[in-house]
Short mmCIF file of C-alpha atoms in Angstrom, two decimals:
data_model
loop_
_atom_site.label_atom_id
_atom_site.label_comp_id
_atom_site.label_asym_id
_atom_site.label_seq_id
_atom_site.Cartn_x
_atom_site.Cartn_y
_atom_site.Cartn_z
CA UNK A 1 38.12 -5.84 30.66
CA UNK A 2 41.15 -4.13 32.05
CA UNK A 3 43.36 -3.63 29.03
CA UNK A 4 44.06 -0.51 27.05
CA UNK A 5 46.07 0.19 23.88
CA UNK A 6 49.85 0.37 24.32
CA UNK A 7 51.71 3.65 24.44
CA UNK A 8 52.67 5.17 21.13
CA UNK A 9 56.09 4.37 19.73
CA UNK A 10 57.10 8.01 19.49
CA UNK A 11 56.73 8.66 23.23
CA UNK A 12 59.40 11.05 24.44
CA UNK A 13 61.86 10.57 27.24
CA UNK A 14 60.85 12.51 30.31
CA UNK A 15 63.16 15.36 31.37
CA UNK A 16 66.14 14.55 33.54
CA UNK A 17 65.72 14.97 37.24
CA UNK A 18 67.83 17.48 39.13
CA UNK A 19 68.07 15.49 42.37
CA UNK A 20 71.49 14.66 43.76
CA UNK A 21 72.54 11.02 43.55
CA UNK A 22 72.86 8.91 46.67
CA UNK A 23 73.20 5.35 47.93
CA UNK A 24 70.24 3.24 48.92
CA UNK A 25 68.90 4.67 52.15
CA UNK A 26 68.74 2.25 55.02
CA UNK A 27 65.34 1.39 56.41
CA UNK A 28 64.72 3.90 59.14
CA UNK A 29 63.43 2.79 62.47
CA UNK A 30 62.07 4.98 65.24
CA UNK A 31 61.19 4.29 68.81
CA UNK A 32 58.41 6.11 70.57
CA UNK A 33 57.68 6.22 74.28
CA UNK A 34 53.96 6.42 74.86
CA UNK A 35 53.09 7.92 78.23
CA UNK A 36 49.63 8.58 79.57
CA UNK A 37 49.61 11.52 81.98
CA UNK A 38 46.85 11.88 84.52
CA UNK A 39 46.86 14.89 86.85
CA UNK A 40 44.92 14.75 90.14
CA UNK A 41 42.93 17.53 91.73
CA UNK A 42 44.86 20.39 93.28
CA UNK A 43 43.67 19.53 96.75
CA UNK A 44 45.25 16.07 96.51
CA UNK A 45 48.80 17.41 96.14
CA UNK A 46 50.65 17.25 99.50
CA UNK A 47 52.90 19.89 100.99
CA UNK A 48 56.69 19.93 100.69
CA UNK A 49 58.17 16.51 101.52
CA UNK A 50 60.72 15.92 104.24
CA UNK A 51 64.31 14.79 103.39
CA UNK A 52 63.24 11.21 104.11
CA UNK A 53 60.34 11.75 101.70
CA UNK A 54 62.69 12.85 98.95
CA UNK A 55 64.64 9.61 99.35
CA UNK A 56 61.45 7.54 99.18
CA UNK A 57 60.28 9.43 96.09
CA UNK A 58 63.60 8.87 94.30
CA UNK A 59 63.56 5.16 95.13
CA UNK A 60 59.94 4.74 93.98
CA UNK A 61 60.56 6.35 90.58
CA UNK A 62 63.85 4.53 89.97
CA UNK A 63 61.99 1.28 90.66
CA UNK A 64 59.35 2.23 88.09
CA UNK A 65 61.78 3.14 85.32
CA UNK A 66 64.10 0.20 85.96
CA UNK A 67 61.38 -2.46 85.90
CA UNK A 68 57.88 -1.43 84.79
CA UNK A 69 55.02 -3.27 86.41
CA UNK A 70 53.17 -6.00 84.59
CA UNK A 71 49.56 -6.90 85.11
CA UNK A 72 49.21 -8.64 88.46
CA UNK A 73 52.99 -8.61 89.17
CA UNK A 74 54.79 -5.96 91.27
CA UNK A 75 58.17 -4.81 90.06
CA UNK A 76 61.41 -5.56 91.87
CA UNK A 77 62.44 -2.96 94.45
CA UNK A 78 65.64 -0.96 94.00
CA UNK A 79 67.58 0.31 97.01
CA UNK A 80 70.58 2.56 97.50
CA UNK A 81 73.26 0.65 99.36
CA UNK A 82 75.64 2.46 101.72
CA UNK A 83 78.27 2.26 98.97
CA UNK A 84 75.99 4.07 96.49
CA UNK A 85 75.51 0.98 94.25
CA UNK A 86 72.06 -0.13 93.07
CA UNK A 87 70.89 -3.50 94.33
CA UNK A 88 67.64 -5.34 93.66
CA UNK A 89 65.39 -7.43 95.85
CA UNK A 90 61.84 -8.75 95.75
CA UNK A 91 59.21 -6.50 97.38
CA UNK A 92 58.36 -7.38 101.00
CA UNK A 93 55.04 -6.20 102.44
CA UNK A 94 55.29 -4.23 105.64
CA UNK A 95 52.29 -4.47 107.89
CA UNK A 96 50.73 -1.18 108.82
CA UNK A 97 53.14 0.78 106.66
CA UNK A 98 51.94 3.37 104.17
CA UNK A 99 54.05 5.70 102.04
CA UNK A 100 54.58 9.15 103.55
CA UNK A 101 52.92 10.75 100.49
CA UNK A 102 51.66 9.70 97.05
CA UNK A 103 54.23 9.65 94.26
CA UNK A 104 54.45 12.88 92.28
CA UNK A 105 55.87 11.46 89.05
CA UNK A 106 53.44 11.70 86.12
CA UNK A 107 54.41 8.15 85.05
CA UNK A 108 54.02 6.63 88.49
CA UNK A 109 50.56 5.18 87.98
CA UNK A 110 50.83 4.09 84.35
CA UNK A 111 52.80 1.36 82.54
CA UNK A 112 55.69 2.40 80.32
CA UNK A 113 55.23 0.84 76.85
CA UNK A 114 57.96 0.89 74.22
CA UNK A 115 56.71 0.77 70.63
CA UNK A 116 58.90 0.47 67.56
CA UNK A 117 57.48 1.45 64.18
CA UNK A 118 59.11 1.01 60.77
CA UNK A 119 59.20 4.05 58.53
CA UNK A 120 58.90 3.43 54.79
CA UNK A 121 60.48 6.09 52.53
CA UNK A 122 57.66 7.63 50.48
CA UNK A 123 59.73 8.58 47.41
CA UNK A 124 61.63 6.50 44.86
CA UNK A 125 65.39 6.45 45.36
CA UNK A 126 66.09 5.86 41.66
CA UNK A 127 64.22 6.46 38.40
CA UNK A 128 64.93 4.92 35.00
CA UNK A 129 63.35 6.29 31.84
CA UNK A 130 61.92 3.41 29.81
CA UNK A 131 60.76 4.56 26.36
CA UNK A 132 58.09 2.36 24.75
CA UNK A 133 57.09 0.72 28.03
CA UNK A 134 53.43 0.06 27.16
CA UNK A 135 50.37 0.84 29.24
CA UNK A 136 48.93 -2.68 28.77
CA UNK A 137 47.31 -4.52 31.68
CA UNK A 138 47.81 -7.97 30.13
CA UNK A 139 51.59 -7.83 29.84
CA UNK A 140 54.32 -8.64 32.40
CA UNK A 141 57.45 -6.80 31.27
CA UNK A 142 59.92 -6.60 34.17
CA UNK A 143 61.64 -9.23 36.33
CA UNK A 144 64.59 -9.05 38.76
CA UNK A 145 66.94 -12.03 38.80
CA UNK A 146 68.76 -13.75 41.66
CA UNK A 147 71.98 -12.47 40.05
CA UNK A 148 70.83 -8.84 40.41
CA UNK A 149 69.93 -8.27 36.76
CA UNK A 150 66.72 -6.49 35.80
CA UNK A 151 65.10 -7.60 32.53
CA UNK A 152 62.82 -5.08 30.80
CA UNK A 153 60.75 -5.56 27.65
CA UNK A 154 60.52 -2.38 25.58
CA UNK A 155 58.79 -2.60 22.22
CA UNK A 156 60.43 -5.36 20.22
CA UNK A 157 63.56 -5.54 22.40
CA UNK A 158 64.64 -6.88 25.78
CA UNK A 159 67.26 -4.99 27.81
CA UNK A 160 69.26 -6.13 30.83
CA UNK A 161 70.12 -3.57 33.52
CA UNK A 162 72.85 -4.48 36.00
CA UNK A 163 71.72 -3.33 39.45
CA UNK A 164 75.29 -3.26 40.80
CA UNK A 165 77.01 -1.05 38.22
CA UNK A 166 73.95 0.32 36.33
CA UNK A 167 75.21 -0.95 32.96
CA UNK A 168 72.54 -1.52 30.31
CA UNK A 169 72.92 -4.18 27.62
CA UNK A 170 70.51 -5.34 24.89
CA UNK A 171 69.64 -9.03 25.02
CA UNK A 172 67.54 -9.51 21.89
CA UNK A 173 65.39 -7.78 19.26
CA UNK A 174 62.30 -9.56 17.95
CA UNK A 175 61.23 -7.49 14.97
CA UNK A 176 59.09 -10.25 13.43
CA UNK A 177 57.20 -11.05 16.64
CA UNK A 178 56.92 -7.68 18.31
CA UNK A 179 56.03 -6.49 20.78
CA UNK A 180 57.59 -8.38 23.68
CA UNK A 181 54.72 -9.37 26.00
CA UNK A 182 56.39 -11.00 29.02
CA UNK A 183 59.75 -11.78 30.62
CA UNK A 184 60.69 -14.16 33.46
CA UNK A 185 64.00 -15.31 34.96
CA UNK A 186 64.75 -18.83 36.09
CA UNK A 187 65.14 -19.15 39.85
CA UNK A 188 68.94 -19.10 39.60
CA UNK A 189 68.81 -16.17 37.21
CA UNK A 190 70.93 -17.59 34.39
CA UNK A 191 68.17 -18.05 31.78
CA UNK A 192 65.44 -15.65 30.70
CA UNK A 193 62.14 -16.59 29.05
CA UNK A 194 60.59 -14.07 26.66
CA UNK A 195 56.97 -14.28 25.53
CA UNK A 196 56.02 -12.70 22.21
CA UNK A 197 52.94 -11.40 20.43
CA UNK A 198 52.87 -14.34 18.00
CA UNK A 199 52.59 -17.11 20.59
CA UNK A 200 56.31 -17.98 20.60
CA UNK A 201 58.36 -18.28 23.80
CA UNK A 202 62.12 -17.84 23.49
CA UNK A 203 64.62 -18.84 26.19
CA UNK A 204 68.00 -17.09 26.33
CA UNK A 205 71.27 -17.72 28.10
CA UNK A 206 71.67 -14.24 29.60
CA UNK A 207 75.44 -14.44 30.13
CA UNK A 208 76.18 -15.66 26.60
CA UNK A 209 73.40 -13.52 25.01
CA UNK A 210 72.39 -16.67 23.12
CA UNK A 211 69.04 -18.24 22.21
CA UNK A 212 68.93 -21.79 23.62
CA UNK A 213 65.30 -22.88 23.12
CA UNK A 214 62.22 -21.85 21.20
CA UNK A 215 58.72 -23.02 22.15
CA UNK A 216 55.74 -22.69 19.79
CA UNK A 217 52.71 -23.75 21.79
CA UNK A 218 50.25 -20.82 21.80
CA UNK A 219 48.02 -19.00 19.35
CA UNK A 220 48.19 -15.31 20.18
CA UNK A 221 50.29 -13.35 22.64
CA UNK A 222 51.94 -14.95 25.66
CA UNK A 223 51.47 -12.43 28.46
CA UNK A 224 52.23 -14.57 31.52
CA UNK A 225 55.32 -16.64 32.41
CA UNK A 226 56.41 -18.39 35.61
CA UNK A 227 59.31 -20.72 36.45
CA UNK A 228 59.02 -23.59 38.91
CA UNK A 229 62.36 -25.41 39.00
CA UNK A 230 63.00 -26.73 35.48
CA UNK A 231 59.36 -26.25 34.49
CA UNK A 232 58.18 -23.13 32.65
CA UNK A 233 54.47 -22.27 32.81
CA UNK A 234 53.18 -20.09 29.98
CA UNK A 235 49.77 -18.45 29.73
CA UNK A 236 48.33 -17.04 26.55
CA UNK A 237 45.54 -15.18 24.85
CA UNK A 238 44.30 -18.57 23.63
CA UNK A 239 43.15 -19.34 27.24
CA UNK A 240 45.65 -22.17 27.61
CA UNK A 241 48.37 -22.81 30.17
CA UNK A 242 51.29 -24.88 28.93
CA UNK A 243 53.90 -26.55 31.18
CA UNK A 244 57.29 -27.23 29.59
CA UNK A 245 60.14 -29.13 31.23
CA UNK A 246 63.34 -27.84 29.65
CA UNK A 247 64.95 -31.26 30.12
CA UNK A 248 62.36 -32.83 27.78
CA UNK A 249 61.74 -32.12 24.08
CA UNK A 250 57.95 -31.87 24.35
CA UNK A 251 55.56 -29.92 26.62
CA UNK A 252 54.80 -31.66 29.90
CA UNK A 253 51.12 -30.74 30.14
CA UNK A 254 48.36 -28.51 28.85
CA UNK A 255 46.03 -27.03 31.47
CA UNK A 256 42.55 -25.96 30.39
CA UNK A 257 40.42 -24.18 32.98
CA UNK A 258 40.08 -20.53 31.96
CA UNK A 259 37.43 -19.15 29.64
CA UNK A 260 39.40 -16.04 28.65
CA UNK A 261 43.01 -14.88 28.35
CA UNK A 262 45.41 -16.06 31.05
CA UNK A 263 47.10 -12.90 32.36
CA UNK A 264 48.68 -14.04 35.65
CA UNK A 265 50.82 -17.05 36.68
CA UNK A 266 52.74 -17.72 39.91
CA UNK A 267 54.35 -20.86 41.36
CA UNK A 268 54.17 -21.50 45.11
CA UNK A 269 57.50 -21.25 46.97
CA UNK A 270 57.81 -25.04 47.09
CA UNK A 271 56.87 -25.40 43.36
CA UNK A 272 54.07 -27.82 44.23
CA UNK A 273 51.19 -25.58 43.16
CA UNK A 274 50.68 -23.15 40.30
CA UNK A 275 48.24 -20.25 40.62
CA UNK A 276 46.67 -18.70 37.55
CA UNK A 277 44.44 -15.69 36.96
CA UNK A 278 42.45 -14.83 33.90
CA UNK A 279 40.27 -12.31 32.14
CA UNK A 280 37.32 -14.53 33.07
CA UNK A 281 37.63 -13.15 36.64
CA UNK A 282 38.76 -16.57 37.87
CA UNK A 283 41.56 -17.68 40.19
CA UNK A 284 42.71 -21.28 39.79
CA UNK A 285 45.32 -23.44 41.49
CA UNK A 286 46.89 -26.48 39.82
CA UNK A 287 48.88 -29.32 41.37
CA UNK A 288 52.33 -29.85 39.91
CA UNK A 289 52.56 -33.09 37.93
CA UNK A 290 48.81 -33.40 37.60
CA UNK A 291 48.88 -33.95 33.85
CA UNK A 292 46.76 -32.53 31.05
CA UNK A 293 43.58 -34.30 32.13
CA UNK A 294 43.66 -33.05 35.71
CA UNK A 295 41.56 -30.01 36.50
CA UNK A 296 42.40 -27.31 39.02
CA UNK A 297 42.45 -28.27 42.68
CA UNK A 298 40.98 -24.88 43.51
CA UNK A 299 38.94 -22.42 41.45
CA UNK A 300 37.04 -19.31 42.50
CA UNK A 301 35.24 -16.50 40.67
CA UNK A 302 34.59 -14.10 43.55
CA UNK A 303 36.49 -11.35 41.74
CA UNK A 304 34.35 -9.25 39.41
CA UNK A 305 37.17 -8.23 37.06
CA UNK A 306 40.28 -9.70 35.47
CA UNK A 307 42.81 -11.29 37.84
CA UNK A 308 46.41 -10.52 36.95
CA UNK A 309 47.96 -9.91 40.38
CA UNK A 310 48.97 -13.07 42.27
CA UNK A 311 51.31 -13.64 45.23
CA UNK A 312 52.03 -16.69 47.40
CA UNK A 313 52.93 -16.26 51.07
CA UNK A 314 56.48 -17.43 51.87
CA UNK A 315 55.49 -17.64 55.55
CA UNK A 316 52.49 -19.98 55.44
CA UNK A 317 51.96 -22.97 53.16
CA UNK A 318 49.00 -22.73 50.79
CA UNK A 319 48.25 -19.03 51.38
CA UNK A 320 47.55 -17.13 48.13
CA UNK A 321 46.68 -13.47 47.53
CA UNK A 322 44.94 -12.30 44.35
CA UNK A 323 43.96 -8.87 43.09
CA UNK A 324 41.06 -7.84 40.88
CA UNK A 325 40.87 -5.25 38.13
CA UNK A 326 38.89 -2.04 37.69
CA UNK A 327 35.43 -3.42 38.43
CA UNK A 328 36.59 -5.35 41.49
CA UNK A 329 39.38 -3.44 43.29
CA UNK A 330 39.77 -6.14 45.97
CA UNK A 331 42.73 -8.05 47.34
CA UNK A 332 41.52 -11.48 48.40
CA UNK A 333 43.46 -14.08 50.38
CA UNK A 334 42.78 -17.80 49.96
CA UNK A 335 43.66 -20.99 51.78
CA UNK A 336 44.30 -23.23 48.79
CA UNK A 337 44.58 -26.36 50.95
CA UNK A 338 41.01 -26.06 52.20
CA UNK A 339 39.67 -24.01 49.28
CA UNK A 340 38.31 -21.28 51.54
CA UNK A 341 38.49 -17.49 51.57
CA UNK A 342 40.60 -16.11 54.42
CA UNK A 343 40.34 -12.35 54.10
CA UNK A 344 39.59 -9.52 51.69
CA UNK A 345 40.11 -5.76 51.52
CA UNK A 346 38.73 -3.12 49.16
CA UNK A 347 41.67 -1.09 47.79
CA UNK A 348 39.43 1.33 45.83
CA UNK A 349 41.78 0.96 42.84
CA UNK A 350 42.52 -1.46 40.05
CA UNK A 351 44.99 -4.03 41.43
CA UNK A 352 47.67 -4.65 38.80
CA UNK A 353 50.43 -6.49 40.70
CA UNK A 354 51.15 -8.07 44.09
CA UNK A 355 54.27 -9.27 45.90
CA UNK A 356 54.62 -10.89 49.32
CA UNK A 357 57.72 -9.94 51.31
CA UNK A 358 60.12 -12.69 52.37
CA UNK A 359 61.56 -10.55 55.16
CA UNK A 360 58.35 -9.53 56.95
CA UNK A 361 54.74 -10.66 56.75
CA UNK A 362 53.60 -7.84 54.47
CA UNK A 363 52.19 -7.41 50.97
CA UNK A 364 52.90 -4.71 48.41
CA UNK A 365 50.23 -3.88 45.83
CA UNK A 366 50.45 -1.80 42.65
CA UNK A 367 47.39 0.16 41.55
CA UNK A 368 46.02 1.43 38.29
CA UNK A 369 42.77 3.35 37.95
CA UNK A 370 42.46 5.64 39.70
CA UNK A 371 45.29 6.20 42.21
CA UNK A 372 48.36 5.02 40.19
CA UNK A 373 50.05 4.31 43.53
CA UNK A 374 51.88 1.56 45.45
CA UNK A 375 50.60 0.45 48.85
CA UNK A 376 52.12 -1.75 51.56
CA UNK A 377 49.75 -3.90 53.63
CA UNK A 378 50.46 -5.66 56.93
CA UNK A 379 49.23 -9.27 57.12
CA UNK A 380 47.12 -10.90 58.56
CA UNK A 381 45.25 -7.79 59.68
CA UNK A 382 45.43 -6.30 56.16
CA UNK A 383 46.03 -2.85 57.57
CA UNK A 384 47.84 -0.24 55.45
CA UNK A 385 51.48 0.53 56.28
CA UNK A 386 52.41 3.10 53.61
CA UNK A 387 51.20 4.62 50.34
CA UNK A 388 53.89 5.47 47.76
CA UNK A 389 53.20 7.91 44.93
CA UNK A 390 55.18 9.28 42.01
CA UNK A 391 53.94 7.48 38.90
CA UNK A 392 51.57 9.44 36.70
CA UNK A 393 50.01 6.42 34.98
CA UNK A 394 48.89 2.92 35.92
CA UNK A 395 51.52 0.98 37.90
CA UNK A 396 51.31 -2.25 35.94
CA UNK A 397 54.60 -4.04 36.56
CA UNK A 398 56.38 -5.10 39.76
CA UNK A 399 59.53 -7.01 40.70
CA UNK A 400 61.42 -7.57 43.98
CA UNK A 401 65.19 -7.31 44.52
CA UNK A 402 67.18 -10.45 45.39
CA UNK A 403 67.60 -9.39 49.03
CA UNK A 404 63.87 -8.67 49.39
CA UNK A 405 64.39 -5.07 50.54
CA UNK A 406 63.64 -3.09 47.38
CA UNK A 407 61.02 -3.22 44.65
CA UNK A 408 60.94 -1.80 41.14
CA UNK A 409 57.69 -0.68 39.54
CA UNK A 410 56.91 0.10 35.92
CA UNK A 411 54.06 2.26 34.66
CA UNK A 412 52.48 3.64 31.53
CA UNK A 413 54.34 6.90 32.16
CA UNK A 414 57.40 5.11 30.68
CA UNK A 415 59.43 5.12 33.88
CA UNK A 416 60.79 2.49 36.25
CA UNK A 417 60.96 3.57 39.88
CA UNK A 418 62.92 1.90 42.67
CA UNK A 419 61.63 1.97 46.25
CA UNK A 420 62.98 0.84 49.61
CA UNK A 421 59.98 -0.91 51.10
CA UNK A 422 60.95 -3.82 53.36
CA UNK A 423 63.54 -4.23 56.14
CA UNK A 424 66.74 -6.23 55.86
CA UNK A 425 66.62 -10.04 55.90
CA UNK A 426 66.88 -11.45 59.41
CA UNK A 427 69.07 -14.47 58.74
CA UNK A 428 71.39 -13.39 55.94
CA UNK A 429 73.49 -10.41 55.00
CA UNK A 430 71.82 -8.22 52.40
CA UNK A 431 73.19 -7.77 48.90
CA UNK A 432 74.46 -4.57 47.38
CA UNK A 433 71.51 -3.67 45.19
CA UNK A 434 72.50 -0.44 43.49
CA UNK A 435 75.56 1.69 43.05
CA UNK A 436 75.77 5.45 43.49
CA UNK A 437 74.98 6.17 39.86
CA UNK A 438 72.51 9.02 40.05
CA UNK A 439 68.85 9.24 40.82
CA UNK A 440 67.69 9.27 37.24
CA UNK A 441 69.05 7.52 34.17
CA UNK A 442 67.78 5.75 31.09
CA UNK A 443 67.29 2.23 29.76
CA UNK A 444 68.57 1.61 26.16
#
């Protein structure tokens, strides 16, 4: 079991930070020139070269720097023409000719390799105080819409934070069904689903601040929500997954495959498969349109703790990552088409949330016991890229910005922290995510 009681209602707002405000920092890139230097013995160094030798030495080193050698291929030769202009030609062997002396440059006998590494800022660029944000593993209380609005469930209320101008507006207050247990935006970001503690799911028009639909399908809290087109998947404490098409009056299907509370749901990028994770340590994958009688197309219980964290790869069809709780601490990657395990890594911490970057082939994971950190992993090697710290409690909630560059994390320390993690999109101009509104502010 990975849950714990929610934070007390009288939790205090943390003190204001004294940092200066700034815009979102750009992803920094650095280039490094790796050079291996090998020095020969002193007796191998020749005496002073002649003027002709100086010319040969200059030509040899300019050739090297202009066109480094590849394995099995000599570089093009560079010559100084009478007019002082560089010209290139293919090397021509000269029988019986040997250089007047060995090259003296330390890079003469080694390839020049240019390596570019991405630097990830290790501190949050913005912090929001979020009073009453609970320390509850089974809830999913933040989501970032395609229209750049962040929805946050705090106690019995849902607040909307505009990422462009930092305005905060209340959406709803559910005093009779508190606390709010989950929130999820539609793919276009115009409607928000809210799961409650009494098994009711409410759907709001965010622009009009109006309730448009109410679904009563669960017994107990609804801690997991996921949109796939017009279909809303809801997972509850009653172990059921319900699929509801908003264009129809009745639920589309009821999926039964978990033996404990469903705490994680995620649609594949093409909306053809739905992944679910539960407190029964199981990961399941369901085919869209399979109906109530159809079982999962994939099910695995290799995790040894609750599975809340789920993320589909946007780069490879049928590739799913899942994260296990305190007794497991593993990120596992599955091929859901073949039903086989692809890879696994021990994070040494409770895995609370996962997200797969659209811009690069990397994963970000949020940890609970005992590191309370965020870590970026490079796929497919599953090698660590960066570890981000700052939260003082379990990092339970995670959402990605519309442009895919930034993430926001929520923790039991009642703060939301914003991080620049991924590079800019390759094919589209990035959105303006945040305004210069100060490093630290408050929701509500």
